mmCIF file of C-alpha atoms in Angstrom:
data_model
loop_
_atom_site.group_PDB
_atom_site.id
_atom_site.type_symbol
_atom_site.label_atom_id
_atom_site.label_comp_id
_atom_site.label_asym_id
_atom_site.label_seq_id
_atom_site.Cartn_x
_atom_site.Cartn_y
_atom_site.Cartn_z
ATOM 1 C CA LEU A 1 -22.174 -89.262 -112.296
ATOM 2 C CA PHE A 2 -19.945 -89.619 -115.195
ATOM 3 C CA LYS A 3 -16.950 -92.072 -115.769
ATOM 4 C CA ILE A 4 -13.862 -89.791 -116.203
ATOM 5 C CA MET A 5 -12.457 -90.508 -119.843
ATOM 6 C CA LYS A 6 -9.154 -90.326 -121.425
ATOM 7 C CA VAL A 7 -9.419 -87.315 -123.936
ATOM 8 C CA VAL A 8 -7.255 -88.114 -127.523
ATOM 9 C CA ILE A 9 -6.364 -85.104 -129.154
ATOM 10 C CA LEU A 10 -4.677 -85.287 -132.480
ATOM 11 C CA ALA A 11 -1.805 -82.481 -133.159
ATOM 12 C CA GLY A 12 0.076 -83.817 -135.700
ATOM 13 C CA GLY A 13 -0.681 -82.101 -138.645
ATOM 14 C CA LEU A 14 1.114 -79.957 -141.340
ATOM 15 C CA GLY A 15 -1.863 -76.681 -140.953
ATOM 16 C CA THR A 16 -0.782 -75.799 -144.315
ATOM 17 C CA ARG A 17 -3.307 -72.972 -144.324
ATOM 18 C CA LEU A 18 -1.875 -70.849 -142.042
ATOM 19 C CA ILE A 19 1.759 -71.095 -142.978
ATOM 20 C CA GLU A 20 2.140 -67.572 -141.435
ATOM 21 C CA GLU A 21 2.094 -69.269 -138.485
ATOM 22 C CA THR A 22 2.949 -72.969 -138.368
ATOM 23 C CA LYS A 23 6.098 -72.516 -140.531
ATOM 24 C CA LEU A 24 7.536 -71.826 -136.792
ATOM 25 C CA VAL A 25 5.138 -74.011 -134.676
ATOM 26 C CA PRO A 26 2.587 -77.077 -135.290
ATOM 27 C CA LYS A 27 -0.940 -75.519 -135.668
ATOM 28 C CA PRO A 28 -2.117 -76.585 -132.037
ATOM 29 C CA MET A 29 0.937 -74.474 -130.784
ATOM 30 C CA ILE A 30 -0.601 -71.583 -132.541
ATOM 31 C CA ARG A 31 -1.536 -68.875 -129.262
ATOM 32 C CA ILE A 32 -4.929 -67.395 -128.628
ATOM 33 C CA GLY A 33 -4.193 -64.655 -126.097
ATOM 34 C CA ASP A 34 -0.902 -65.785 -124.424
ATOM 35 C CA MET A 35 -1.573 -69.459 -124.366
ATOM 36 C CA PRO A 36 -1.970 -72.305 -127.297
ATOM 37 C CA ILE A 37 -5.428 -73.143 -128.472
ATOM 38 C CA LEU A 38 -4.199 -76.703 -127.144
ATOM 39 C CA TRP A 39 -3.901 -75.530 -123.881
ATOM 40 C CA HIS A 40 -7.684 -74.004 -124.615
ATOM 41 C CA ILE A 41 -8.952 -77.484 -125.662
ATOM 42 C CA MET A 42 -7.362 -78.949 -122.289
ATOM 43 C CA LYS A 43 -8.835 -76.527 -120.162
ATOM 44 C CA TYR A 44 -12.186 -76.984 -121.643
ATOM 45 C CA PHE A 45 -11.902 -81.136 -120.971
ATOM 46 C CA SER A 46 -10.536 -80.576 -117.497
ATOM 47 C CA HIS A 47 -13.524 -78.621 -116.631
ATOM 48 C CA PHE A 48 -15.946 -81.154 -117.132
ATOM 49 C CA GLY A 49 -13.447 -83.606 -115.095
ATOM 50 C CA HIS A 50 -11.496 -85.328 -118.174
ATOM 51 C CA LYS A 51 -7.807 -84.505 -116.833
ATOM 52 C CA GLU A 52 -6.071 -87.284 -118.710
ATOM 53 C CA PHE A 53 -4.847 -86.838 -122.425
ATOM 54 C CA ILE A 54 -3.101 -88.545 -125.209
ATOM 55 C CA ILE A 55 -1.384 -86.046 -127.459
ATOM 56 C CA CYS A 56 -0.940 -87.599 -130.680
ATOM 57 C CA LEU A 57 2.530 -86.040 -131.919
ATOM 58 C CA GLY A 58 3.630 -85.593 -135.759
ATOM 59 C CA TYR A 59 4.869 -82.136 -137.452
ATOM 60 C CA LYS A 60 6.995 -80.478 -135.203
ATOM 61 C CA GLY A 61 5.970 -82.273 -132.198
ATOM 62 C CA ASP A 62 9.181 -81.586 -130.278
ATOM 63 C CA VAL A 63 7.737 -78.053 -129.927
ATOM 64 C CA ILE A 64 4.849 -79.472 -127.933
ATOM 65 C CA ARG A 65 7.109 -81.488 -125.632
ATOM 66 C CA ASP A 66 9.306 -78.877 -124.898
ATOM 67 C CA PHE A 67 5.828 -76.542 -124.022
ATOM 68 C CA PHE A 68 4.943 -79.409 -121.358
ATOM 69 C CA ILE A 69 8.137 -80.368 -120.206
ATOM 70 C CA ASN A 70 8.905 -76.477 -119.202
ATOM 71 C CA SER A 71 5.272 -75.733 -118.225
ATOM 72 C CA LEU A 72 6.390 -75.467 -114.612
ATOM 73 C CA ARG A 73 8.782 -72.809 -115.301
ATOM 74 C CA PHE A 74 6.774 -71.016 -117.878
ATOM 75 C CA ASN A 75 3.273 -70.869 -115.612
ATOM 76 C CA GLY A 76 4.924 -70.799 -112.026
ATOM 77 C CA ASP A 77 6.924 -68.295 -110.389
ATOM 78 C CA ILE A 78 10.466 -69.099 -110.206
ATOM 79 C CA GLU A 79 13.582 -67.902 -108.013
ATOM 80 C CA ILE A 80 16.816 -68.018 -109.441
ATOM 81 C CA ASP A 81 19.936 -68.458 -107.008
ATOM 82 C CA LEU A 82 22.792 -67.596 -109.747
ATOM 83 C CA LYS A 83 25.230 -68.132 -106.856
ATOM 84 C CA GLU A 84 24.090 -71.334 -106.119
ATOM 85 C CA ASN A 85 23.140 -72.371 -109.183
ATOM 86 C CA LYS A 86 20.206 -73.206 -108.404
ATOM 87 C CA ILE A 87 16.310 -72.511 -109.582
ATOM 88 C CA ASN A 88 13.159 -72.920 -107.538
ATOM 89 C CA ILE A 89 9.567 -72.915 -108.014
ATOM 90 C CA VAL A 90 7.955 -70.477 -105.810
ATOM 91 C CA LYS A 91 4.246 -70.528 -106.843
ATOM 92 C CA LYS A 92 2.978 -73.380 -109.039
ATOM 93 C CA ASN A 93 0.499 -71.998 -110.940
ATOM 94 C CA ILE A 94 0.184 -75.401 -113.001
ATOM 95 C CA ASP A 95 -3.141 -77.669 -114.157
ATOM 96 C CA ASP A 96 -3.553 -81.499 -112.268
ATOM 97 C CA TRP A 97 -3.156 -82.807 -115.681
ATOM 98 C CA GLN A 98 -1.601 -86.243 -116.862
ATOM 99 C CA ILE A 99 -0.453 -86.222 -120.523
ATOM 100 C CA LYS A 100 0.672 -88.898 -122.799
ATOM 101 C CA LEU A 101 2.607 -87.285 -125.735
ATOM 102 C CA ILE A 102 2.874 -89.676 -128.331
ATOM 103 C CA ASN A 103 4.853 -89.508 -131.375
ATOM 104 C CA THR A 104 2.159 -90.806 -134.066
ATOM 105 C CA GLY A 105 4.838 -90.081 -137.216
ATOM 106 C CA LEU A 106 4.846 -86.970 -139.600
ATOM 107 C CA SER A 107 2.693 -88.714 -142.403
ATOM 108 C CA SER A 108 0.365 -90.844 -140.499
ATOM 109 C CA ASN A 109 -3.574 -89.804 -141.458
ATOM 110 C CA THR A 110 -6.357 -88.993 -138.783
ATOM 111 C CA ALA A 111 -7.501 -92.499 -138.010
ATOM 112 C CA GLY A 112 -3.893 -93.830 -138.550
ATOM 113 C CA ARG A 113 -2.770 -91.571 -135.170
ATOM 114 C CA ILE A 114 -5.873 -93.001 -133.251
ATOM 115 C CA LYS A 115 -4.747 -96.673 -134.307
ATOM 116 C CA LYS A 116 -1.264 -95.773 -133.363
ATOM 117 C CA ILE A 117 -2.060 -94.870 -129.479
ATOM 118 C CA GLU A 118 -4.072 -98.166 -129.155
ATOM 119 C CA LYS A 119 -2.609 -99.518 -126.139
ATOM 120 C CA TYR A 120 -3.355 -96.467 -124.252
ATOM 121 C CA ILE A 121 -6.848 -96.818 -124.697
ATOM 122 C CA ILE A 122 -7.540 -100.460 -125.428
ATOM 123 C CA ASN A 123 -8.694 -101.137 -122.339
ATOM 124 C CA ASP A 124 -11.263 -98.332 -121.912
ATOM 125 C CA GLN A 125 -14.863 -99.039 -123.250
ATOM 126 C CA ASN A 126 -14.920 -95.367 -124.829
ATOM 127 C CA PHE A 127 -12.678 -92.056 -124.805
ATOM 128 C CA LEU A 128 -13.243 -88.576 -125.910
ATOM 129 C CA PHE A 129 -11.460 -87.785 -129.302
ATOM 130 C CA THR A 130 -10.736 -84.267 -130.945
ATOM 131 C CA TYR A 131 -8.598 -82.338 -133.196
ATOM 132 C CA GLY A 132 -6.227 -79.817 -131.899
ATOM 133 C CA ASP A 133 -7.848 -76.733 -133.654
ATOM 134 C CA GLY A 134 -11.048 -76.037 -132.799
ATOM 135 C CA LEU A 135 -12.870 -74.334 -129.893
ATOM 136 C CA ILE A 136 -16.386 -75.088 -128.470
ATOM 137 C CA ASN A 137 -18.888 -74.516 -125.501
ATOM 138 C CA SER A 138 -21.021 -77.716 -125.829
ATOM 139 C CA ASP A 139 -20.990 -79.835 -122.481
ATOM 140 C CA ILE A 140 -19.033 -82.721 -122.962
ATOM 141 C CA ASN A 141 -20.536 -84.577 -120.616
ATOM 142 C CA LYS A 142 -24.175 -84.056 -122.245
ATOM 143 C CA SER A 143 -22.477 -85.856 -125.155
ATOM 144 C CA ILE A 144 -20.908 -88.699 -122.855
ATOM 145 C CA LYS A 145 -24.293 -89.273 -121.343
ATOM 146 C CA PHE A 146 -25.963 -89.599 -125.226
ATOM 147 C CA HIS A 147 -23.516 -91.778 -126.484
ATOM 148 C CA LYS A 148 -23.620 -94.070 -123.777
ATOM 149 C CA LYS A 149 -27.684 -93.990 -123.878
ATOM 150 C CA HIS A 150 -27.475 -94.755 -127.734
ATOM 151 C CA LYS A 151 -25.009 -97.494 -127.687
ATOM 152 C CA LYS A 152 -23.693 -96.892 -131.154
ATOM 153 C CA ILE A 153 -19.965 -96.949 -131.603
ATOM 154 C CA ALA A 154 -19.547 -93.059 -132.262
ATOM 155 C CA THR A 155 -20.969 -89.913 -131.482
ATOM 156 C CA VAL A 156 -19.687 -86.652 -133.556
ATOM 157 C CA THR A 157 -20.909 -83.220 -132.218
ATOM 158 C CA ALA A 158 -22.633 -81.549 -135.265
ATOM 159 C CA VAL A 159 -22.709 -77.883 -135.345
ATOM 160 C CA ARG A 160 -23.758 -74.950 -137.655
ATOM 161 C CA PRO A 161 -20.742 -73.152 -139.214
ATOM 162 C CA MET A 162 -20.608 -69.362 -139.181
ATOM 163 C CA LYS A 163 -20.955 -67.961 -142.342
ATOM 164 C CA ARG A 164 -17.556 -66.426 -143.966
ATOM 165 C CA PHE A 165 -19.284 -63.330 -145.141
ATOM 166 C CA GLY A 166 -21.735 -60.740 -144.096
ATOM 167 C CA VAL A 167 -25.249 -60.704 -144.971
ATOM 168 C CA MET A 168 -27.800 -57.976 -145.668
ATOM 169 C CA ASN A 169 -31.397 -58.098 -145.531
ATOM 170 C CA ILE A 170 -32.576 -56.136 -148.472
ATOM 171 C CA SER A 171 -36.296 -54.787 -149.274
ATOM 172 C CA LYS A 172 -36.262 -53.610 -152.863
ATOM 173 C CA THR A 173 -33.289 -51.388 -152.949
ATOM 174 C CA LYS A 174 -33.210 -50.749 -149.034
ATOM 175 C CA VAL A 175 -30.589 -52.428 -146.787
ATOM 176 C CA THR A 176 -32.780 -52.881 -143.529
ATOM 177 C CA ALA A 177 -30.027 -54.920 -141.798
ATOM 178 C CA PHE A 178 -26.500 -55.791 -141.873
ATOM 179 C CA ASN A 179 -25.776 -59.011 -139.823
ATOM 180 C CA GLU A 180 -21.847 -59.399 -139.986
ATOM 181 C CA LYS A 181 -21.266 -63.045 -138.970
ATOM 182 C CA PRO A 182 -24.678 -64.945 -139.101
ATOM 183 C CA VAL A 183 -24.822 -68.383 -138.404
ATOM 184 C CA ASP A 184 -25.458 -70.766 -141.177
ATOM 185 C CA GLU A 185 -28.603 -72.381 -141.156
ATOM 186 C CA GLY A 186 -28.146 -74.723 -143.873
ATOM 187 C CA GLY A 187 -26.675 -78.054 -142.772
ATOM 188 C CA TRP A 188 -24.918 -79.320 -139.812
ATOM 189 C CA ILE A 189 -21.328 -80.023 -140.057
ATOM 190 C CA ASN A 190 -18.699 -82.250 -138.204
ATOM 191 C CA GLY A 191 -17.590 -79.895 -135.633
ATOM 192 C CA GLY A 192 -14.772 -82.257 -134.360
ATOM 193 C CA TYR A 193 -15.627 -83.266 -130.442
ATOM 194 C CA PHE A 194 -16.535 -87.349 -130.338
ATOM 195 C CA VAL A 195 -17.359 -89.464 -127.895
ATOM 196 C CA LEU A 196 -15.943 -93.023 -129.460
ATOM 197 C CA SER A 197 -16.536 -96.537 -128.230
ATOM 198 C CA THR A 198 -12.873 -98.562 -128.699
ATOM 199 C CA LYS A 199 -14.708 -100.961 -131.073
ATOM 200 C CA ILE A 200 -13.739 -98.274 -133.827
ATOM 201 C CA LEU A 201 -10.226 -99.701 -133.475
ATOM 202 C CA LYS A 202 -11.499 -102.545 -135.340
ATOM 203 C CA TYR A 203 -12.412 -100.445 -138.111
ATOM 204 C CA ILE A 204 -8.923 -98.898 -138.819
ATOM 205 C CA GLN A 205 -6.925 -100.902 -141.057
ATOM 206 C CA SER A 206 -3.774 -98.740 -141.646
ATOM 207 C CA PRO A 207 -1.590 -95.358 -140.743
ATOM 208 C CA ASN A 208 -3.286 -94.028 -143.963
ATOM 209 C CA SER A 209 -6.474 -94.526 -142.716
ATOM 210 C CA VAL A 210 -8.530 -91.146 -142.884
ATOM 211 C CA LEU A 211 -11.476 -90.785 -140.084
ATOM 212 C CA GLU A 212 -13.625 -88.232 -142.110
ATOM 213 C CA LYS A 213 -13.307 -90.228 -145.749
ATOM 214 C CA ASP A 214 -12.473 -93.920 -144.461
ATOM 215 C CA ILE A 215 -14.299 -94.681 -140.911
ATOM 216 C CA LEU A 216 -16.914 -91.994 -140.616
ATOM 217 C CA PRO A 217 -18.922 -93.087 -143.592
ATOM 218 C CA LYS A 218 -18.728 -96.869 -142.666
ATOM 219 C CA LEU A 219 -19.810 -96.215 -139.612
ATOM 220 C CA ALA A 220 -22.750 -94.276 -140.828
ATOM 221 C CA LYS A 221 -23.491 -97.169 -143.243
ATOM 222 C CA SER A 222 -23.670 -99.686 -140.610
ATOM 223 C CA ASN A 223 -25.844 -97.469 -138.292
ATOM 224 C CA GLN A 224 -23.224 -97.125 -136.020
ATOM 225 C CA LEU A 225 -22.854 -93.484 -135.973
ATOM 226 C CA ARG A 226 -24.982 -90.541 -133.827
ATOM 227 C CA ALA A 227 -25.184 -86.561 -134.199
ATOM 228 C CA PHE A 228 -25.411 -84.629 -130.582
ATOM 229 C CA HIS A 229 -26.495 -81.389 -131.894
ATOM 230 C CA HIS A 230 -24.942 -78.329 -130.549
ATOM 231 C CA ASN A 231 -26.481 -74.985 -131.069
ATOM 232 C CA GLY A 232 -24.021 -73.029 -129.272
ATOM 233 C CA PHE A 233 -20.463 -71.917 -129.864
ATOM 234 C CA TRP A 234 -17.902 -73.317 -132.366
ATOM 235 C CA HIS A 235 -15.122 -71.937 -134.181
ATOM 236 C CA PRO A 236 -12.239 -73.444 -136.025
ATOM 237 C CA LEU A 237 -8.720 -72.146 -136.061
ATOM 238 C CA ASP A 238 -8.037 -73.024 -140.169
ATOM 239 C CA THR A 239 -6.789 -69.587 -141.536
ATOM 240 C CA LEU A 240 -5.601 -66.537 -140.186
ATOM 241 C CA ARG A 241 -8.747 -64.749 -140.345
ATOM 242 C CA ASP A 242 -10.076 -67.229 -137.885
ATOM 243 C CA LYS A 243 -6.872 -67.000 -135.596
ATOM 244 C CA ILE A 244 -7.810 -63.211 -135.304
ATOM 245 C CA ASN A 245 -11.334 -63.720 -134.964
ATOM 246 C CA LEU A 246 -10.364 -66.094 -132.148
ATOM 247 C CA GLU A 247 -8.190 -63.480 -130.432
ATOM 248 C CA LYS A 248 -10.865 -61.010 -130.586
ATOM 249 C CA PHE A 249 -13.401 -63.516 -128.844
ATOM 250 C CA TRP A 250 -10.668 -64.299 -126.125
ATOM 251 C CA ASN A 251 -10.752 -60.124 -125.385
ATOM 252 C CA LEU A 252 -14.030 -60.178 -124.445
ATOM 253 C CA LYS A 253 -15.164 -60.280 -121.062
ATOM 254 C CA ASN A 254 -17.359 -63.545 -121.600
ATOM 255 C CA THR A 255 -15.197 -65.756 -123.925
ATOM 256 C CA PRO A 256 -17.773 -67.781 -125.385
ATOM 257 C CA TRP A 257 -15.542 -71.241 -124.913
ATOM 258 C CA LYS A 258 -14.105 -70.015 -121.700
ATOM 259 C CA VAL A 259 -16.196 -72.562 -119.399
ATOM 260 C CA TRP A 260 -13.955 -73.018 -116.707
#
């Protein structure tokens, strides 16, 4: 049995590489299909039983607030009585999530945002953490089991990125195969999904602290960081090309990250 953990999601960055979309909405609200990527991430966690979310807002946080405040109206069937000036929700098609939407500032960095929600997690031993811009199909509860076994401060999900360009297999001058999207068999990278001990809060000294540059290297140096290897699907949302790719995946019958 797994202890249910709180899920902290960063949703405050500017998303400058997706300016076509982020002029209007924050990056986590970019839609894959007809729902924001943030919703897809939350569906993933809740599938494994983790349904209490702390969402760290910043840039265009009001768009995220509006989405959740109005989610009943957006996702349910409604009946409007103009004469009586009444709105009834006839059918609630809604997830059983508990959500805290916390303003963590426009200019805070990644670790700084975690520090700003400290009071909501300080009494927990561990918590789950991710960014609002990547999709995965790993079993998060296996990561938790691994994390509890090694008893270190942080577990990062290590993934192999897809190569940006197709690869040709060539024998002399003859092209023998053309692989459009091979997985990079090189090094492992940070997949953005973490299990963290609340002890990490002691390492974060400033709202300008960057998790990837300031905190994770310190943890690695002090033997407090472990990698959970995931060989399956992982895909970021960094560019318009990524959005188009994710849309293609979503339209497949077996969407890789749709574990629910």
